[in-house]
Each structure stands twice: as structure tokens, then as C-alpha cells.
Amino acid sequence: MNSPSENLQHRGSYNSQNQVKLVRGGREYFELLAWLISGAQHVVHLQVYIFEDDSTGQQVGELLMAAARRGVQVYLLVDGYASQRPHLSRTYEQQLKAAGIHFNRFEPLFKSRHFYFGRRLHHKLVVVDGIHALVGGINICDRYNSDDGKPPWFDLALYVNGETSRELELVCCSMWNDSAGKRKIVPGPALQQAAAPEGCTAASVRVRRNDWIKGKQQIWKSYANLIANAQEEIIIACSYFLPGRTLLRLMIRAAKRGVSVRVIVAGPTDVMIAKHAERYLYRVLLKHHIRVFEYNKSVLHAKVGLTDGKWMTIGSYNLNNISAYASIELNLDVRNQPFVSATRDQLENIICDDCTEITAAQYQANTGRLKRLWQYCCYKLIKTTLYLFTFYFKRELNWRGSGSKKR
């Protein structure tokens, strides 16, 4: 009889004809991105949360403009809040458009420099000619690259060559059409497969999406199943780690039944209030023998989970309520034991070489009452804000969809 983990792996719509490769952020990612765009023949889709016109953004922009000038249809969709001016200037935006790039912003309902209200486009997706794709957590700006001599933020992506890339092209067209008004696009003609880069592995892959407002919770379900069905081991690397009540309970239950549960979280961070809230959870995790490791080499931004060395999910989804309820997210689930085992080995090396384990004794010694109170306040503030935000936003959409008139 198959184990629950093995049964889980056979649910859902997997595409079996794929070549995949784990790609680390920094130079490795951006060199592969340059190779893909430079080799594009027909269509390039780039959809990303943050695109800045710093050194990295300009390098990628030059590649996109060169592709557009040679007749490639280039569609660049960025989040309207995270990629707002001045980080992506009007001048550079006009330069991209003048070169023939189809450019659009995925706009929230309203925004300011420090606040937005509405869904955000959080996935990071590249599709070239319906053949090659990159899915992960890597944005287009200097802190994700390594050209300035500083260690880039630690992030991961999955390169895919095969059937799944065609499916991801459909996702790109759907997202573009949702945000671009009358300028509707359709996928290009199916092309013959092109050679994949060296180091790829055959694997079954399925596309997973999260858009709570539209009723999509596939990534949340992937993580819930990953945790609930683990038999021996769970490793999760996640920035802004604030799982909701259900996922936290599933992790605790897994640890109680003897599963080794390890979580890699950020040490240095760009959002201190989120880090304080995250550390409030350490006490609960450590109490239930869930091991916590802080990544210290740079800012951790990766989002990946794997179980039993057989099955994994990777993409843009963080284990927190922003990803669960307020963002449009994209992950890929991978089913291939050698590939997942190799990914596990990489995470194991990162734990050994670049992380500090937070033990119960260390947490107790370094966290007095006032600090615990502050962490609790940060935790409650984030949870309450997200609850009110998502409750009001979905109520507003339901009200609009019902055709009710404003009183």
C-alpha cells in the first residue's frame, strides 16, 4: 500500500514531459535570464513584483528592448505598488515602450508611497516562446543580483523546459488580459522544443496558483498537504514566516508524530516589524521540537518546501496571510526523487554553512519580558491588519459583483 505521501504525489494535474533545474539567485539567475531573452524568437513574458531601473533593471531592460527591436513580442507586467515611481521612473518606462515593449502595471485599488489597498501581483515569472520558463522569488533589482560586490539576497527559482512552460504562457496571457483592458493577447503557436541548459533533470511538474479573491488556494493546499502527509522530514525555507493557525497546527502535529521539521528563516531582514512578529512564534515552534535556523549570510528571500526527499513546492508564496489572502502567487510542485533529494542536500548545506540554529535555551536567554511583549504586539498588529484588510476587501468585491448601488 502506498504511503499518504506517495498517494498525495499522484493527485492533481502534473505534466510529465519537463526538464527542470534549480537556479540560485544572483549571478546564476541573471545569466540564465540573459541567455533566455537573448535567444527568444517570438514571445517573451516577464511578470514580476519589483522592477527597478537600477543597474540590474537597466541590464534586463536592454535585453528586453533588444528583443523587441528584432521583432520579438515582449510583454512586461509589473506590480503597480512595488514598481511605482520613482523606483521605476516615467522616463525609463517611456524608453521601454518606445523600443516596442508592451508595458503595463497591475494596479491596486489605490496606493501611496507607503500603502496600497487591493491585490498585488507577487509572482515572479518568465516565459520565453512557450518553451522556457523561470518561476521563483527573484525580483529585477540590484539586491537580488551580485554585480555590486555584495552578497545578493538568498533566493531560488526553478527553470522549466517542456509542457509546463506552455501552461505558464497561458497564465501570463490571462494575467495580462486581466490588467490591460482592451489589449487582449492570446498564446503564440506551439513551437518545437528547444534544448535545455546543462544540468537539467526530467521531472513531473504542476502549476499552483493562489488568488484568494478569485477562489484559488492551490499553493496553500500544497503546503498543507506537504506538511500533513510527511512521514520523515519537512524542510521549509521562507522569508516573512508567519503561518496561519491551520498550517501551524499541521506543523506541530507533524513534529508530534516524529517527523523532523526544520524551518529556515531570515536573520537580517528588510522588514523589522515582520521579523519581530516572526520571532514571537519561535517559542511555540521550539516548544514543539520544530527546529529554527536563521540565515545570516544576507537577507533570505527564498520560498521552498519539501518533504521526505520526494516532493517539493517552490515559487513566490510565503507562509503568511499576505500570500494567503492579499497576493497573486505562483508556485511549481515538483515530483522527482533525485531532483528533490539534490535540493534537500543544497538546503542541508545552507543550514550547516550559513545559518545559526535558535535553541530554546538561546531564545529564553536573549528574550526578556519586554522584548517578548514587543514581539507579541508586532505579531498581533500584523495579524489584525491583515484580517481587517482581507475581510473588507473581499466584502467590497462581493458588493461590487452583486450589482448593488452605493447608498
Coordinates of C-alpha atoms in Angstrom, one line a residue:
M1 CA 0.0 0.0 0.0
N2 CA 1.2 3.5 -0.8
S3 CA 2.0 5.9 2.0
P4 CA -0.1 9.1 2.3
S5 CA 2.9 11.0 0.9
E6 CA 3.0 8.8 -2.2
N7 CA -0.8 9.0 -2.7
L8 CA -0.6 12.8 -2.4
Q9 CA 2.0 12.9 -5.2
H10 CA -0.4 11.3 -7.6
R11 CA -3.2 13.9 -7.1
G12 CA -3.5 16.9 -9.3
S13 CA -2.6 17.7 -12.8
Y14 CA 1.1 17.1 -13.4
N15 CA 2.9 17.5 -16.7
S16 CA 5.5 14.7 -17.1
Q17 CA 7.4 16.0 -20.1
N18 CA 9.7 18.6 -18.5
Q19 CA 13.4 19.2 -17.9
V20 CA 14.0 21.2 -14.6
K21 CA 16.9 22.9 -12.9
L22 CA 17.2 24.6 -9.5
V23 CA 18.6 28.1 -10.0
R24 CA 20.1 30.2 -7.3
G25 CA 19.6 33.9 -7.2
G26 CA 22.4 36.4 -8.1
R27 CA 24.7 35.9 -11.0
E28 CA 23.4 32.4 -11.8
Y29 CA 19.8 33.5 -12.2
F30 CA 20.6 36.7 -14.2
E31 CA 23.0 35.0 -16.5
L32 CA 20.3 32.4 -17.3
L33 CA 17.7 35.1 -17.7
A34 CA 20.0 36.9 -20.2
W35 CA 20.5 33.7 -22.2
L36 CA 16.8 33.1 -22.4
I37 CA 15.9 36.6 -23.5
S38 CA 18.8 36.8 -26.0
G39 CA 17.6 33.6 -27.6
A40 CA 13.9 34.5 -27.8
Q41 CA 12.4 34.1 -31.3
H42 CA 8.7 35.0 -30.9
V43 CA 7.4 36.0 -27.4
V44 CA 8.8 37.0 -24.0
H45 CA 6.6 37.3 -20.9
L46 CA 8.1 38.9 -17.8
Q47 CA 5.8 39.3 -14.9
V48 CA 7.3 40.5 -11.6
Y49 CA 6.6 42.2 -8.3
I50 CA 9.6 44.6 -8.3
F51 CA 11.3 46.0 -11.4
E52 CA 13.6 49.0 -10.7
D53 CA 15.6 51.0 -13.1
D54 CA 18.9 50.5 -11.2
S55 CA 21.9 48.7 -12.7
T56 CA 20.2 45.3 -12.8
G57 CA 16.9 46.7 -14.1
Q58 CA 18.6 48.5 -16.9
Q59 CA 20.6 45.4 -17.9
V60 CA 17.4 43.4 -18.1
G61 CA 15.6 46.3 -19.8
E62 CA 18.4 46.5 -22.5
L63 CA 17.9 42.8 -23.2
L64 CA 14.1 43.2 -23.5
M65 CA 14.5 46.2 -25.7
A66 CA 16.9 44.4 -28.0
A67 CA 14.5 41.5 -28.3
A68 CA 11.6 43.9 -29.1
R69 CA 13.7 45.6 -31.8
R70 CA 14.4 42.3 -33.6
G71 CA 10.6 41.6 -33.8
V72 CA 10.0 39.6 -30.6
Q73 CA 6.7 40.4 -28.8
V74 CA 7.8 41.4 -25.3
Y75 CA 5.2 41.8 -22.5
L76 CA 6.3 43.3 -19.3
L77 CA 3.8 43.3 -16.4
V78 CA 4.9 44.7 -13.0
D79 CA 3.1 45.3 -9.8
G80 CA 1.7 48.8 -9.6
Y81 CA 2.6 49.4 -6.0
A82 CA 6.0 47.7 -5.6
S83 CA 7.2 49.0 -9.0
Q84 CA 5.8 52.5 -8.7
R85 CA 7.7 55.7 -9.4
P86 CA 10.5 56.7 -8.6
H87 CA 11.9 53.2 -8.4
L88 CA 10.7 52.6 -11.9
S89 CA 10.8 56.1 -13.4
R90 CA 8.4 57.5 -16.0
T91 CA 11.4 58.2 -18.2
Y92 CA 12.6 54.6 -18.2
E93 CA 9.0 53.4 -18.7
Q94 CA 8.7 55.5 -21.8
Q95 CA 12.1 54.3 -23.0
L96 CA 10.9 50.7 -22.7
K97 CA 7.6 51.5 -24.6
A98 CA 9.5 53.4 -27.3
A99 CA 11.6 50.3 -28.1
G100 CA 8.4 48.3 -28.7
I101 CA 7.9 46.6 -25.3
H102 CA 4.2 46.1 -24.3
F103 CA 4.3 47.5 -20.7
N104 CA 1.6 47.6 -18.1
R105 CA 1.2 47.9 -14.3
F106 CA -1.0 45.6 -12.2
E107 CA -2.7 48.4 -10.2
P108 CA -4.2 48.0 -6.7
L109 CA -7.5 49.9 -6.0
F110 CA -5.4 52.8 -4.6
K111 CA -1.9 53.4 -3.4
S112 CA 0.5 55.9 -1.9
R113 CA 4.3 55.7 -1.4
H114 CA 3.8 53.7 1.8
F115 CA 0.5 52.0 1.5
Y116 CA -1.7 50.2 -1.0
F117 CA -5.2 48.7 -0.9
G118 CA -6.0 45.8 -3.2
R119 CA -4.4 42.7 -4.6
R120 CA -0.8 42.7 -5.5
L121 CA 1.0 40.8 -8.3
H122 CA 3.6 39.0 -6.3
H123 CA 4.6 36.2 -8.6
K124 CA 8.0 36.3 -10.5
L125 CA 7.6 34.6 -13.8
V126 CA 9.5 34.5 -17.1
V127 CA 8.3 32.5 -20.2
V128 CA 10.1 32.5 -23.5
D129 CA 8.5 31.2 -26.7
G130 CA 6.3 28.9 -24.6
I131 CA 9.3 26.6 -24.2
H132 CA 11.5 28.0 -21.4
A133 CA 10.2 29.3 -18.0
L134 CA 11.6 30.6 -14.7
V135 CA 9.5 30.6 -11.6
G136 CA 10.7 31.7 -8.2
G137 CA 11.0 34.6 -5.8
I138 CA 13.6 36.7 -7.6
N139 CA 12.7 40.4 -8.5
I140 CA 14.5 42.6 -11.0
C141 CA 16.7 44.9 -9.0
D142 CA 20.3 45.1 -7.6
R143 CA 19.7 43.5 -4.2
Y144 CA 18.8 40.2 -6.0
N145 CA 21.9 40.4 -8.1
S146 CA 25.6 40.2 -7.2
D147 CA 27.2 42.8 -9.6
D148 CA 27.8 45.4 -6.8
G149 CA 30.2 43.1 -4.9
K150 CA 27.7 42.5 -2.0
P151 CA 26.2 39.1 -1.5
P152 CA 22.8 39.0 -3.2
W153 CA 19.6 38.2 -1.2
F154 CA 19.4 34.4 -1.0
D155 CA 16.7 33.3 -3.4
L156 CA 15.8 30.4 -5.6
A157 CA 14.0 29.7 -8.8
L158 CA 13.0 26.7 -10.9
Y159 CA 13.9 26.6 -14.6
V160 CA 11.5 24.5 -16.7
N161 CA 11.7 23.4 -20.3
G162 CA 8.7 21.5 -21.5
E163 CA 4.9 21.1 -21.3
T164 CA 4.7 23.2 -18.1
S165 CA 6.2 26.2 -19.9
R166 CA 3.3 26.2 -22.3
E167 CA 0.8 26.2 -19.4
L168 CA 2.7 29.1 -17.8
E169 CA 2.4 31.0 -21.0
L170 CA -1.4 30.7 -20.6
V171 CA -1.1 32.1 -17.1
C172 CA 0.9 35.1 -18.4
C173 CA -1.8 35.8 -21.1
S174 CA -4.6 35.5 -18.5
M175 CA -2.8 37.9 -16.1
W176 CA -2.0 40.4 -18.9
N177 CA -5.6 40.4 -20.1
D178 CA -7.0 40.9 -16.6
S179 CA -4.9 44.0 -16.2
A180 CA -4.6 45.5 -19.7
G181 CA -8.2 46.4 -20.5
K182 CA -8.9 46.1 -24.2
R183 CA -5.4 45.0 -25.3
K184 CA -6.1 41.3 -25.1
I185 CA -3.5 38.7 -26.2
V186 CA -3.5 35.0 -26.9
P187 CA -0.7 32.5 -26.6
G188 CA 1.6 32.1 -29.6
P189 CA 1.7 29.0 -31.8
A190 CA 3.1 25.8 -30.2
L191 CA 6.7 25.5 -31.1
Q192 CA 9.1 22.6 -31.2
Q193 CA 11.0 22.0 -28.0
A194 CA 14.4 23.7 -27.7
A195 CA 17.5 22.4 -25.9
A196 CA 17.6 22.9 -22.2
P197 CA 20.7 24.2 -20.4
E198 CA 23.2 21.7 -18.9
G199 CA 22.4 20.2 -15.6
C200 CA 18.6 19.7 -16.1
T201 CA 16.7 16.7 -14.8
A202 CA 13.5 15.1 -16.1
A203 CA 10.6 15.7 -13.7
S204 CA 6.8 15.9 -13.4
V205 CA 5.7 19.4 -12.6
R206 CA 2.4 21.1 -11.9
V207 CA 1.4 24.8 -11.8
R208 CA -0.1 26.0 -8.5
R209 CA -1.7 29.4 -8.0
N210 CA -3.0 31.4 -5.1
D211 CA -5.5 34.3 -5.6
W212 CA -7.9 34.2 -2.6
I213 CA -10.1 36.9 -4.0
K214 CA -10.8 34.7 -7.0
G215 CA -11.1 31.5 -5.0
K216 CA -7.7 30.0 -5.9
Q217 CA -5.9 28.4 -2.9
Q218 CA -3.8 25.8 -4.6
I219 CA -0.4 26.8 -3.1
W220 CA -1.8 26.9 0.4
K221 CA -3.2 23.4 -0.2
S222 CA 0.2 22.2 -1.5
Y223 CA 1.8 23.3 1.7
A224 CA -1.0 21.9 3.9
N225 CA -0.7 18.5 2.1
L226 CA 3.1 18.6 2.2
I227 CA 3.0 19.1 6.0
A228 CA 0.1 16.8 6.7
N229 CA 1.4 13.8 4.7
A230 CA 5.1 14.0 5.7
Q231 CA 6.4 10.7 7.1
E232 CA 10.0 11.5 7.9
E233 CA 11.1 15.1 7.2
I234 CA 10.0 18.6 6.3
I235 CA 12.3 21.4 5.4
I236 CA 10.8 24.9 4.7
A237 CA 12.8 28.0 3.7
C238 CA 10.7 31.0 3.9
S239 CA 11.1 34.8 4.3
Y240 CA 8.5 36.6 6.4
F241 CA 7.5 33.3 8.1
L242 CA 4.1 33.8 9.8
P243 CA 2.0 30.7 9.0
G244 CA -1.7 30.9 9.8
R245 CA -3.3 28.8 12.6
T246 CA -4.1 25.8 10.4
L247 CA -0.6 25.4 8.9
L248 CA 1.0 26.0 12.3
R249 CA -1.2 23.2 13.8
L250 CA -0.2 20.9 11.0
M251 CA 3.5 21.5 11.6
I252 CA 3.0 20.8 15.3
R253 CA 1.1 17.6 14.6
A254 CA 3.8 16.5 12.2
A255 CA 6.5 17.1 14.9
K256 CA 4.4 15.2 17.5
R257 CA 4.2 12.1 15.2
G258 CA 8.0 12.1 14.9
V259 CA 8.6 14.0 11.7
S260 CA 11.8 16.1 11.7
V261 CA 10.6 19.6 11.0
R262 CA 13.2 22.3 10.2
V263 CA 12.4 25.9 9.2
I264 CA 15.0 28.3 7.6
V265 CA 14.1 31.9 8.2
A266 CA 15.7 35.3 7.7
G267 CA 18.4 36.6 10.1
P268 CA 19.0 40.1 8.6
T269 CA 15.7 41.5 7.2
D270 CA 14.3 44.4 5.3
V271 CA 11.0 44.4 7.4
M272 CA 11.9 44.6 11.1
I273 CA 8.3 44.5 12.3
A274 CA 7.7 41.3 10.5
K275 CA 10.9 39.8 12.0
H276 CA 9.8 40.7 15.5
A277 CA 6.5 39.1 14.8
E278 CA 8.2 36.0 13.4
R279 CA 10.4 35.7 16.5
Y280 CA 7.3 35.7 18.6
L281 CA 6.4 32.3 17.1
Y282 CA 9.8 30.9 17.9
R283 CA 8.7 30.0 21.4
V284 CA 5.8 28.0 20.0
L285 CA 7.9 26.2 17.4
L286 CA 10.7 25.3 19.8
K287 CA 8.3 24.1 22.4
H288 CA 7.0 21.5 20.0
H289 CA 10.5 20.5 18.8
I290 CA 10.4 22.3 15.5
R291 CA 13.9 23.4 14.8
V292 CA 14.5 27.0 13.7
F293 CA 17.6 28.3 11.7
E294 CA 18.3 31.9 10.9
Y295 CA 20.1 32.5 7.6
N296 CA 22.9 35.1 8.3
K297 CA 24.9 35.5 5.1
S298 CA 22.5 38.0 3.6
V299 CA 18.7 38.6 3.5
L300 CA 16.8 35.3 3.0
H301 CA 14.1 35.7 0.4
A302 CA 13.6 32.1 -0.9
K303 CA 10.3 30.3 -0.7
V304 CA 10.6 26.5 -0.9
G305 CA 9.2 23.5 1.0
L306 CA 10.0 19.8 0.6
T307 CA 9.0 16.6 2.3
D308 CA 10.7 13.2 2.6
G309 CA 13.2 13.9 -0.2
K310 CA 10.4 13.2 -2.8
W311 CA 8.2 16.1 -3.3
M312 CA 8.6 19.9 -3.2
T313 CA 7.0 23.2 -3.9
I314 CA 8.8 26.4 -5.0
G315 CA 7.9 29.9 -6.1
S316 CA 6.7 33.2 -4.8
Y317 CA 4.5 32.1 -1.9
N318 CA 5.5 33.0 1.7
L319 CA 3.9 31.2 4.6
N320 CA 1.9 34.2 5.9
N321 CA -1.5 35.7 5.5
I322 CA -0.3 38.3 2.9
S323 CA 0.5 35.5 0.5
A324 CA -2.6 33.5 1.5
Y325 CA -5.2 36.3 1.3
A326 CA -3.8 39.5 -0.4
S327 CA -1.4 38.5 -3.2
I328 CA -1.5 36.7 -6.5
E329 CA 1.1 34.0 -6.1
L330 CA 2.6 31.3 -8.3
N331 CA 4.4 28.1 -7.4
L332 CA 5.5 24.9 -9.1
D333 CA 5.2 21.5 -7.4
V334 CA 7.9 19.0 -8.5
R335 CA 7.7 15.2 -8.2
N336 CA 11.1 13.6 -8.8
Q337 CA 13.0 11.9 -6.0
P338 CA 16.6 12.5 -7.3
F339 CA 15.9 16.2 -8.0
V340 CA 14.1 16.8 -4.7
S341 CA 16.9 14.9 -2.9
A342 CA 19.5 17.1 -4.5
T343 CA 17.5 20.2 -3.5
R344 CA 17.4 18.9 0.0
D345 CA 21.2 18.4 0.0
Q346 CA 21.6 22.1 -1.0
L347 CA 19.3 23.3 1.8
E348 CA 21.2 21.0 4.2
N349 CA 24.5 22.7 3.2
I350 CA 22.9 26.1 3.7
I351 CA 21.8 25.1 7.2
C352 CA 25.3 23.9 8.0
D353 CA 27.3 26.7 6.4
D354 CA 25.2 29.9 6.5
C355 CA 22.7 29.5 9.4
T356 CA 22.6 29.8 13.2
E357 CA 20.2 27.5 15.0
I358 CA 18.0 29.1 17.5
T359 CA 17.6 26.8 20.5
A360 CA 15.1 27.1 23.3
A361 CA 17.8 28.0 25.8
Q362 CA 19.2 30.8 23.5
Y363 CA 15.7 32.2 22.9
Q364 CA 14.9 32.2 26.6
A365 CA 18.2 33.9 27.5
N366 CA 18.0 36.5 24.8
T367 CA 14.3 37.4 25.0
G368 CA 13.2 39.1 28.2
R369 CA 9.7 40.1 29.1
L370 CA 9.7 43.5 27.4
K371 CA 11.1 42.0 24.2
R372 CA 8.5 39.2 24.3
L373 CA 5.8 41.8 24.8
W374 CA 7.1 43.9 21.8
Q375 CA 7.2 40.7 19.6
Y376 CA 3.7 39.9 20.7
C377 CA 2.5 43.4 19.8
C378 CA 4.1 43.2 16.4
Y379 CA 2.6 39.8 15.8
K380 CA -0.9 40.9 16.8
L381 CA -0.6 44.1 14.8
I382 CA 0.3 42.3 11.6
K383 CA -2.4 39.6 12.1
T384 CA -5.1 42.1 12.9
T385 CA -4.2 44.4 10.0
L386 CA -4.3 41.5 7.5
Y387 CA -7.6 40.2 8.8
L388 CA -9.3 43.6 8.6
F389 CA -7.8 44.2 5.1
T390 CA -8.8 40.9 3.6
F391 CA -12.2 40.9 5.2
Y392 CA -13.1 44.4 3.9
F393 CA -11.5 43.8 0.5
K394 CA -13.5 40.6 -0.2
R395 CA -16.7 42.1 1.1
E396 CA -16.1 45.1 -1.2
L397 CA -15.6 42.8 -4.2
N398 CA -18.7 40.8 -3.4
W399 CA -20.7 44.0 -3.0
R400 CA -19.5 45.2 -6.4
G401 CA -20.1 41.9 -8.1
S402 CA -23.7 41.8 -6.8
G403 CA -24.6 44.9 -8.7
S404 CA -25.6 46.8 -5.5
K405 CA -25.9 50.6 -5.8
K406 CA -24.0 52.8 -3.5
R407 CA -26.2 54.4 -0.9

